[in-house]
Structure formats: structure tokens, C-alpha cells
Amino acid sequence: MNIGEAAAASGVSRKMIRYYEETGLLATAPRSDAGYRLYNESGVQQLLFIKRARDLGFSLERIKTLLDLWQNTDRHSADVKALAQQYMAELDQDIMHLQSMRQQLAGLVDQCHGDDEPACSILDGLAQANSPLASPT
Amino acid sequence: MNIGEAAAASGVSRKMIRYYEETGLLATAPRSDAGYRLYNESGVQQLLFIKRARDLGFSLERIKTLLDLWQNTDRHSADVKALAQQYMAELDQDIMHLQSMRQQLAGLVDQCHGDDEPACSILDGLAQANSPLASPT
DNA sequence: ATAAACCTTACCATCAGGTGAAGGTCAAGT
DNA sequence: ACTTGACCTTCACCTGATGGTAAGGTTTAT
């Protein structure tokens, strides 16, 4: 199986497959006489694993650890769980950060008339030190 | 006022002030005889505007538009509001995406024993096609 | 005079890719 | 046998916003 077929079967682009190999996430693939990378079912399974982990937002560094754990039958599931929980905690942080920004922004947007006049509470909020939501601490 | 003082007064790093100037977000600052950038109160106000917009997550490209609107007294507040609402919609998208990932991950994590055994539902979920939460659509 | 603290430009790194060039290879049709 | 088009190869540069580093000039205080 060439890289194009592996890419189609896994949903990981050719570019990214080469990149994953280059950065050590994947072992160097065997080559044909012409130098083409060759993949088998096992390689596609690894690509699918990476794809699903990326879709969940795991960083490539963490996926490297996950792949190592996956292929190590002496693993402890506690290690996997700890990694996932660490990542989940970061997700929670990110979500709260976005929600905080959204809430502050909504406060400004609600006060903006949104008409033909230049007066705008959004610009005022950015120009003046205290955003209306942050001031009464 | 040198760049260091402006940075301290605004909370924007020296690096970023130079970068904002280089990319056209800020006008080129006047220079001292030795070639040092010079800032006044107005420059600091602009930096503060940028900083607050960045803290709310606005991209530099959007901040450029916001700065232009801010300095244009013929603006319509509707234009500012539309920009902010567009950004807020993207924020909502991002939040939902993170929440979806979190929820899928939580489903896997909850099923993982987290003990000394190798069996792990997280790895299984990544290795098998259907994640437990995505299947019963 | 010298040392510390400032400033300058210019380059490299990050993260997870995307894009494009320049060229080699393979399989099918003519 | 030859051409075409789809595939493959490596190399290198782009994104966004920021941090870092290096080499060198300037200012200020001792």
C-alpha cells in the first residue's frame, strides 16, 4: 500500500503521514525499490489511532505517549487515565477561558446601539481601563 | 518615552510593540537621535486598546479594523457591533467544539479502571472506529 | 572609565499543518 | 515504444502571535 492509499484509508493526509514519520511519531516506513513508503493494515490502524486522538484534541506529544502505551502490553491503565485527565483539566481551563471572554464581550455588545452613530460601547470598553464586567470586583 | 517604558505602561512586551509596528498595526514610531523608538501618552493608549482587545481574543487582523474604526469619527457603531458579533459567533463555535471533545473524552475516561491492569477503555476507544458516545446517533 | 541597563536589527523556534516547486515513477492508453 | 496523468519523492516556505537569542550600539550612573 502506497502513502496515498494509506492516507485515504486513514483520513490522515500524505503530508501529515510524512511529517509524523519525520518527527518520530511513526517508525520509518519500509520503502519500495523506487523509494515509495509502504504501509500495511497495521500502519493504517496506527494512523487511525492518531487521527482519532487528534480529533479529540490531543497534542502530538501526548499522542506519542499514548501510542507507546497502546503498544506496551505491560502498561497500567492508570497511566493512560492520568494522561487523559490531565488533558481534560486543560480542556476545562480552555473552555472557561473562552467562556469568560465571551461573557465580557457579550456585555459590551449588548450595550452597543449598532446604528449609524459613531458612539460605541465596544470601542469605549476597549479604550477605557475598566471593562464594565470587570470593574465591580 | 522609550519602548521599555511604553511596554511597562501598557503591558505589551517590547517584542510585540516592534512586531505591531512592523506588521502595520501601529504607525511607525518617531525615533530619537540614536534610533530609539519614542512613545507618548497617545501611543500608550493605543497599546492598551490593543492589549485589551487581545485579552478578549480578537485577532490582530480584527484589531486592525477595530483601531481604524476607533480612530474614524465617521464610523457607524453597527460596523463595530457586526465585527464583535461575528467574533462572538466564532467563539461560540470554538466553545462548542471544546465541549464536544471534552464530553467524548469524559465518556472514555469514565470507563477506564485506572488501575495496574493494561486493559483501558481510552486506548480501546482510540483504537476502535466508533467512540462510545458517537455511535448511537 | 566602566558596568549595567537599555536599545537596535536579525534570525530561530513554537504547533499542526497547508502549499508549491522540481523532479522521479508507475500504469494505462495509443 | 511512447505519452499522459496520477502518483510519489524531497525541500523549503507560509500561517499567528509570541518567546528567545545573539551581536552590537547607547545611555546612565557610579
Short mmCIF file of C-alpha atoms (C1' of nucleotides) in Angstrom, two decimals:
data_model
loop_
_atom_site.label_atom_id
_atom_site.label_comp_id
_atom_site.label_asym_id
_atom_site.label_seq_id
_atom_site.Cartn_x
_atom_site.Cartn_y
_atom_site.Cartn_z
CA MET A 1 0.00 0.00 0.00
CA ASN A 2 1.42 3.39 -1.02
CA ILE A 3 1.13 6.53 1.04
CA GLY A 4 -1.86 7.76 -0.95
CA GLU A 5 -3.91 4.68 -0.19
CA ALA A 6 -2.90 4.79 3.46
CA ALA A 7 -3.90 8.43 3.56
CA ALA A 8 -7.29 7.68 2.01
CA ALA A 9 -7.85 4.73 4.35
CA SER A 10 -6.96 6.67 7.49
CA GLY A 11 -8.06 10.21 6.76
CA VAL A 12 -4.56 11.46 7.51
CA SER A 13 -3.05 13.48 4.66
CA ARG A 14 0.07 12.34 2.83
CA LYS A 15 1.83 15.41 4.11
CA MET A 16 0.98 14.62 7.68
CA ILE A 17 1.96 10.97 7.40
CA ARG A 18 5.42 12.03 6.24
CA TYR A 19 5.52 14.64 8.97
CA TYR A 20 4.61 12.12 11.66
CA GLU A 21 7.37 9.86 10.41
CA GLU A 22 9.85 12.71 10.26
CA THR A 23 9.13 13.78 13.82
CA GLY A 24 9.35 10.25 15.19
CA LEU A 25 5.66 9.77 15.97
CA LEU A 26 5.66 6.89 13.49
CA ALA A 27 8.50 4.46 12.80
CA THR A 28 10.19 4.91 9.43
CA ALA A 29 8.09 3.07 6.88
CA PRO A 30 9.74 0.43 4.66
CA ARG A 31 10.32 1.53 1.09
CA SER A 32 9.73 0.05 -2.34
CA ASP A 33 12.59 -0.20 -4.84
CA ALA A 34 11.64 3.23 -6.10
CA GLY A 35 11.75 4.69 -2.60
CA TYR A 36 7.99 4.82 -2.07
CA ARG A 37 6.80 4.36 1.50
CA LEU A 38 4.87 1.11 2.02
CA TYR A 39 2.04 0.57 4.51
CA ASN A 40 0.08 -2.41 5.70
CA GLU A 41 -3.08 -2.84 7.76
CA SER A 42 -1.17 -2.29 10.98
CA GLY A 43 0.19 1.02 9.71
CA VAL A 44 -3.31 2.16 8.83
CA GLN A 45 -4.50 1.21 12.31
CA GLN A 46 -1.80 3.39 13.80
CA LEU A 47 -2.81 6.26 11.53
CA LEU A 48 -6.43 5.85 12.57
CA PHE A 49 -5.39 5.88 16.21
CA ILE A 50 -3.52 9.12 15.67
CA LYS A 51 -6.40 10.61 13.73
CA ARG A 52 -8.94 9.86 16.45
CA ALA A 53 -6.65 11.21 19.14
CA ARG A 54 -6.07 14.39 17.11
CA ASP A 55 -9.82 14.76 16.60
CA LEU A 56 -10.16 14.71 20.38
CA GLY A 57 -7.53 17.45 20.54
CA PHE A 58 -4.60 15.51 21.98
CA SER A 59 -1.27 17.13 21.11
CA LEU A 60 1.18 15.14 19.03
CA GLU A 61 3.46 14.91 22.03
CA ARG A 62 0.72 13.30 24.09
CA ILE A 63 -0.25 11.06 21.20
CA LYS A 64 3.32 9.81 21.14
CA THR A 65 2.93 8.76 24.76
CA LEU A 66 -0.48 7.24 24.04
CA LEU A 67 0.93 5.25 21.14
CA ASP A 68 3.73 3.97 23.34
CA LEU A 69 1.24 2.93 25.98
CA TRP A 70 -1.02 1.34 23.40
CA GLN A 71 1.81 -0.78 22.07
CA ASN A 72 3.14 -1.67 25.51
CA THR A 73 1.15 -4.61 26.87
CA ASP A 74 2.76 -4.08 30.29
CA ARG A 75 1.07 -0.71 30.63
CA HIS A 76 -1.09 0.31 33.56
CA SER A 77 -4.42 1.82 32.62
CA ALA A 78 -3.87 4.29 35.45
CA ASP A 79 -1.12 5.93 33.39
CA VAL A 80 -3.41 6.33 30.41
CA LYS A 81 -6.18 7.68 32.60
CA ALA A 82 -3.85 10.17 34.27
CA LEU A 83 -2.74 11.50 30.89
CA ALA A 84 -6.32 11.84 29.71
CA GLN A 85 -7.39 13.53 32.92
CA GLN A 86 -4.54 15.99 32.72
CA TYR A 87 -5.61 16.86 29.22
CA MET A 88 -9.24 17.11 30.30
CA ALA A 89 -8.28 19.55 33.02
CA GLU A 90 -6.57 21.69 30.39
CA LEU A 91 -9.65 21.46 28.21
CA ASP A 92 -11.71 22.71 31.13
CA GLN A 93 -9.32 25.62 31.57
CA ASP A 94 -9.55 26.47 27.90
CA ILE A 95 -13.33 26.26 27.92
CA MET A 96 -13.57 28.52 30.95
CA HIS A 97 -11.21 30.99 29.36
CA LEU A 98 -13.27 31.16 26.18
CA GLN A 99 -16.48 31.46 28.17
CA SER A 100 -15.02 34.31 30.20
CA MET A 101 -14.01 36.16 27.04
CA ARG A 102 -17.41 35.52 25.53
CA GLN A 103 -19.17 36.85 28.59
CA GLN A 104 -17.10 40.03 28.73
CA LEU A 105 -17.62 40.59 25.05
CA ALA A 106 -21.35 39.99 25.31
CA GLY A 107 -21.54 42.67 27.99
CA LEU A 108 -20.02 45.20 25.62
CA VAL A 109 -22.01 44.09 22.61
CA ASP A 110 -25.31 44.30 24.46
CA GLN A 111 -24.68 47.94 25.26
CA CYS A 112 -23.73 48.91 21.71
CA HIS A 113 -26.58 50.53 19.83
CA GLY A 114 -25.45 49.15 16.50
CA ASP A 115 -26.75 52.06 14.47
CA ASP A 116 -25.36 54.79 12.20
CA GLU A 117 -23.97 56.81 15.09
CA PRO A 118 -20.28 56.67 15.99
CA ALA A 119 -20.81 56.22 19.74
CA CYS A 120 -19.99 52.62 20.60
CA SER A 121 -19.71 50.95 23.95
CA ILE A 122 -17.49 48.23 22.49
CA LEU A 123 -14.83 50.71 21.45
CA ASP A 124 -15.30 52.58 24.71
CA GLY A 125 -14.80 49.37 26.67
CA LEU A 126 -11.57 48.65 24.82
CA ALA A 127 -10.35 52.22 25.16
CA GLN A 128 -11.13 52.67 28.84
CA ALA A 129 -9.36 50.85 31.57
CA ASN A 130 -12.23 49.06 33.26
CA SER A 131 -14.42 46.82 31.20
CA PRO A 132 -17.98 47.07 32.56
CA LEU A 133 -17.97 43.49 33.77
CA ALA A 134 -14.58 43.55 35.43
CA SER A 135 -14.98 46.74 37.43
CA PRO A 136 -17.25 45.84 40.39
CA THR A 137 -14.86 43.22 41.84
CA MET B 1 9.22 57.61 26.48
CA ASN B 2 11.34 54.67 25.31
CA ILE B 3 9.90 51.34 24.26
CA GLY B 4 10.60 49.78 27.66
CA GLU B 5 8.52 52.36 29.49
CA ALA B 6 5.73 52.07 26.95
CA ALA B 7 5.82 48.31 27.37
CA ALA B 8 5.63 48.59 31.16
CA ALA B 9 2.82 51.14 30.96
CA SER B 10 0.73 49.08 28.54
CA GLY B 11 1.52 45.50 29.41
CA VAL B 12 2.57 44.83 25.82
CA SER B 13 6.07 43.40 25.50
CA ARG B 14 8.84 45.24 23.67
CA LYS B 15 8.90 42.40 21.18
CA MET B 16 5.24 42.76 20.41
CA ILE B 17 5.34 46.53 20.13
CA ARG B 18 8.02 46.24 17.46
CA TYR B 19 6.07 43.46 15.80
CA TYR B 20 2.86 45.51 15.74
CA GLU B 21 4.76 48.34 14.12
CA GLU B 22 6.44 46.03 11.61
CA THR B 23 3.14 44.49 10.54
CA GLY B 24 1.40 47.84 10.18
CA LEU B 25 -0.93 47.55 13.16
CA LEU B 26 0.79 50.60 14.61
CA ALA B 27 2.19 53.55 12.71
CA THR B 28 5.98 53.78 12.66
CA ALA B 29 7.07 55.43 15.89
CA PRO B 30 9.29 58.51 15.74
CA ARG B 31 12.92 57.89 16.69
CA SER B 32 15.47 59.58 18.90
CA ASP B 33 18.86 60.61 17.50
CA ALA B 34 20.18 57.19 18.45
CA GLY B 35 17.35 55.46 16.63
CA TYR B 36 15.32 54.58 19.73
CA ARG B 37 11.55 54.45 19.29
CA LEU B 38 9.73 57.22 21.15
CA TYR B 39 6.21 56.98 22.61
CA ASN B 40 3.78 59.43 24.15
CA GLU B 41 0.56 59.08 26.07
CA SER B 42 -1.42 58.56 22.88
CA GLY B 43 0.84 55.70 21.86
CA VAL B 44 0.33 54.05 25.22
CA GLN B 45 -3.43 54.41 24.83
CA GLN B 46 -3.24 52.61 21.51
CA LEU B 47 -1.17 49.86 23.07
CA LEU B 48 -3.69 49.50 25.87
CA PHE B 49 -6.50 49.28 23.33
CA ILE B 50 -4.67 46.50 21.54
CA LYS B 51 -3.89 44.72 24.77
CA ARG B 52 -7.50 44.71 25.92
CA ALA B 53 -8.69 43.52 22.54
CA ARG B 54 -6.07 40.76 22.56
CA ASP B 55 -7.14 39.75 26.06
CA LEU B 56 -10.65 39.33 24.69
CA GLY B 57 -9.20 37.11 21.99
CA PHE B 58 -9.57 39.39 18.97
CA SER B 59 -7.11 38.53 16.23
CA LEU B 60 -4.59 41.16 15.20
CA GLU B 61 -6.33 41.44 11.86
CA ARG B 62 -9.61 42.29 13.55
CA ILE B 63 -7.85 44.61 15.95
CA LYS B 64 -6.53 46.50 12.94
CA THR B 65 -10.10 47.05 11.82
CA LEU B 66 -11.17 47.99 15.34
CA LEU B 67 -8.34 50.51 15.61
CA ASP B 68 -9.33 52.03 12.30
CA LEU B 69 -12.94 52.32 13.45
CA TRP B 70 -11.83 53.74 16.78
CA GLN B 71 -9.85 56.47 15.09
CA ASN B 72 -12.50 57.19 12.49
CA THR B 73 -15.08 59.55 13.98
CA ASP B 74 -17.36 58.95 10.98
CA ARG B 75 -17.78 55.30 11.93
CA HIS B 76 -21.12 53.59 12.45
CA SER B 77 -21.41 51.62 15.66
CA ALA B 78 -23.26 48.97 13.63
CA ASP B 79 -19.98 48.11 11.92
CA VAL B 80 -18.21 47.64 15.23
CA LYS B 81 -21.08 45.57 16.57
CA ALA B 82 -21.14 43.37 13.47
CA LEU B 83 -17.43 42.66 13.84
CA ALA B 84 -17.82 41.80 17.50
CA GLN B 85 -20.82 39.60 16.83
CA GLN B 86 -19.02 37.73 14.10
CA TYR B 87 -16.18 37.07 16.51
CA MET B 88 -18.61 36.04 19.23
CA ALA B 89 -20.18 33.51 16.89
CA GLU B 90 -16.76 32.03 16.28
CA LEU B 91 -16.14 31.94 20.00
CA ASP B 92 -19.37 30.01 20.41
CA GLN B 93 -18.23 27.57 17.75
CA ASP B 94 -14.90 27.10 19.48
CA ILE B 95 -16.55 26.61 22.85
CA MET B 96 -18.92 24.00 21.46
CA HIS B 97 -16.07 22.21 19.78
CA LEU B 98 -14.07 22.04 23.01
CA GLN B 99 -17.14 20.93 24.93
CA SER B 100 -17.80 18.18 22.42
CA MET B 101 -14.23 16.93 22.72
CA ARG B 102 -14.45 17.11 26.47
CA GLN B 103 -17.66 15.14 26.54
CA GLN B 104 -16.33 12.40 24.28
CA LEU B 105 -13.16 12.19 26.31
CA ALA B 106 -15.08 12.08 29.58
CA GLY B 107 -17.04 9.11 28.25
CA LEU B 108 -13.85 7.19 27.68
CA VAL B 109 -12.21 8.28 30.91
CA ASP B 110 -15.20 7.27 33.00
CA GLN B 111 -14.99 3.73 31.67
CA CYS B 112 -11.27 3.37 32.30
CA HIS B 113 -10.49 1.49 35.51
CA GLY B 114 -7.29 3.42 36.11
CA ASP B 115 -5.53 0.57 37.86
CA ASP B 116 -2.43 -1.59 37.32
CA GLU B 117 -4.05 -3.63 34.58
CA PRO B 118 -3.33 -2.96 30.89
CA ALA B 119 -6.98 -3.04 29.78
CA CYS B 120 -8.04 0.52 29.06
CA SER B 121 -11.20 1.85 27.51
CA ILE B 122 -9.45 5.05 26.49
CA LEU B 123 -6.97 3.22 24.29
CA ASP B 124 -9.75 0.94 23.06
CA GLY B 125 -11.84 3.94 22.13
CA LEU B 126 -8.98 5.44 20.15
CA ALA B 127 -8.13 2.12 18.51
CA GLN B 128 -11.68 1.18 17.52
CA ALA B 129 -13.67 3.05 14.96
CA ASN B 130 -16.70 4.09 16.96
CA SER B 131 -16.24 6.09 20.07
CA PRO B 132 -18.88 5.06 22.62
CA LEU B 133 -20.59 8.43 22.57
CA ALA B 134 -20.63 8.92 18.83
CA SER B 135 -22.23 5.61 17.91
CA PRO B 136 -25.91 5.97 18.89
CA THR B 137 -26.59 8.91 16.61
"C1'" DA C 1 36.36 54.74 32.59
"C1'" DT C 2 33.39 51.21 33.18
"C1'" DA C 3 29.40 48.48 34.17
"C1'" DA C 4 24.53 47.96 33.99
"C1'" DA C 5 20.56 48.65 31.75
"C1'" DC C 6 18.70 49.98 27.90
"C1'" DC C 7 18.04 49.96 22.78
"C1'" DT C 8 18.67 48.19 17.71
"C1'" DT C 9 18.21 44.55 13.90
"C1'" DA C 10 18.12 39.84 12.51
"C1'" DC C 11 17.42 35.37 12.93
"C1'" DC C 12 15.38 30.77 15.01
"C1'" DA C 13 11.58 28.14 17.47
"C1'" DT C 14 6.94 27.05 18.56
"C1'" DC C 15 2.19 23.88 16.70
"C1'" DA C 16 -0.20 21.34 13.33
"C1'" DG C 17 -0.43 21.54 9.38
"C1'" DG C 18 -1.02 23.76 4.03
"C1'" DT C 19 1.06 25.00 -0.36
"C1'" DG C 20 4.08 24.73 -4.10
"C1'" DA C 21 8.28 23.62 -6.81
"C1'" DA C 22 11.19 20.42 -9.22
"C1'" DG C 23 11.78 16.08 -10.36
"C1'" DG C 24 11.35 10.67 -10.31
"C1'" DT C 25 7.99 6.54 -11.03
"C1'" DC C 26 4.15 3.80 -12.39
"C1'" DA C 27 0.19 2.14 -15.05
"C1'" DA C 28 -2.89 2.67 -18.67
"C1'" DG C 29 -3.99 4.05 -23.35
"C1'" DT C 30 -2.40 4.85 -28.01
"C1'" DA D 1 7.58 2.18 -27.75
"C1'" DC D 2 5.76 6.34 -26.22
"C1'" DT D 3 2.94 9.62 -23.94
"C1'" DT D 4 -0.09 11.12 -20.40
"C1'" DG D 5 -1.63 11.67 -15.95
"C1'" DA D 6 -1.63 10.27 -11.46
"C1'" DC D 7 1.24 9.18 -8.11
"C1'" DC D 8 5.49 9.58 -5.38
"C1'" DT D 9 9.99 11.94 -3.55
"C1'" DT D 10 12.46 15.87 -1.01
"C1'" DC D 11 12.99 20.68 0.04
"C1'" DA D 12 11.50 24.87 1.53
"C1'" DC D 13 8.48 28.40 2.86
"C1'" DC D 14 3.74 30.15 4.84
"C1'" DT D 15 0.38 30.58 8.63
"C1'" DG D 16 -0.40 33.59 14.08
"C1'" DA D 17 1.24 35.51 17.98
"C1'" DT D 18 4.88 35.26 20.77
"C1'" DG D 19 9.40 33.97 23.10
"C1'" DG D 20 14.24 33.63 22.72
"C1'" DT D 21 18.93 34.63 21.46
"C1'" DA D 22 22.91 36.94 19.58
"C1'" DA D 23 25.76 40.75 18.29
"C1'" DG D 24 26.29 45.31 18.62
"C1'" DG D 25 25.18 50.48 19.71
"C1'" DT D 26 23.52 53.98 23.55
"C1'" DT D 27 22.52 55.95 27.85
"C1'" DT D 28 23.04 56.48 32.66
"C1'" DA D 29 25.05 56.04 36.99
"C1'" DT D 30 28.95 55.19 39.57
#
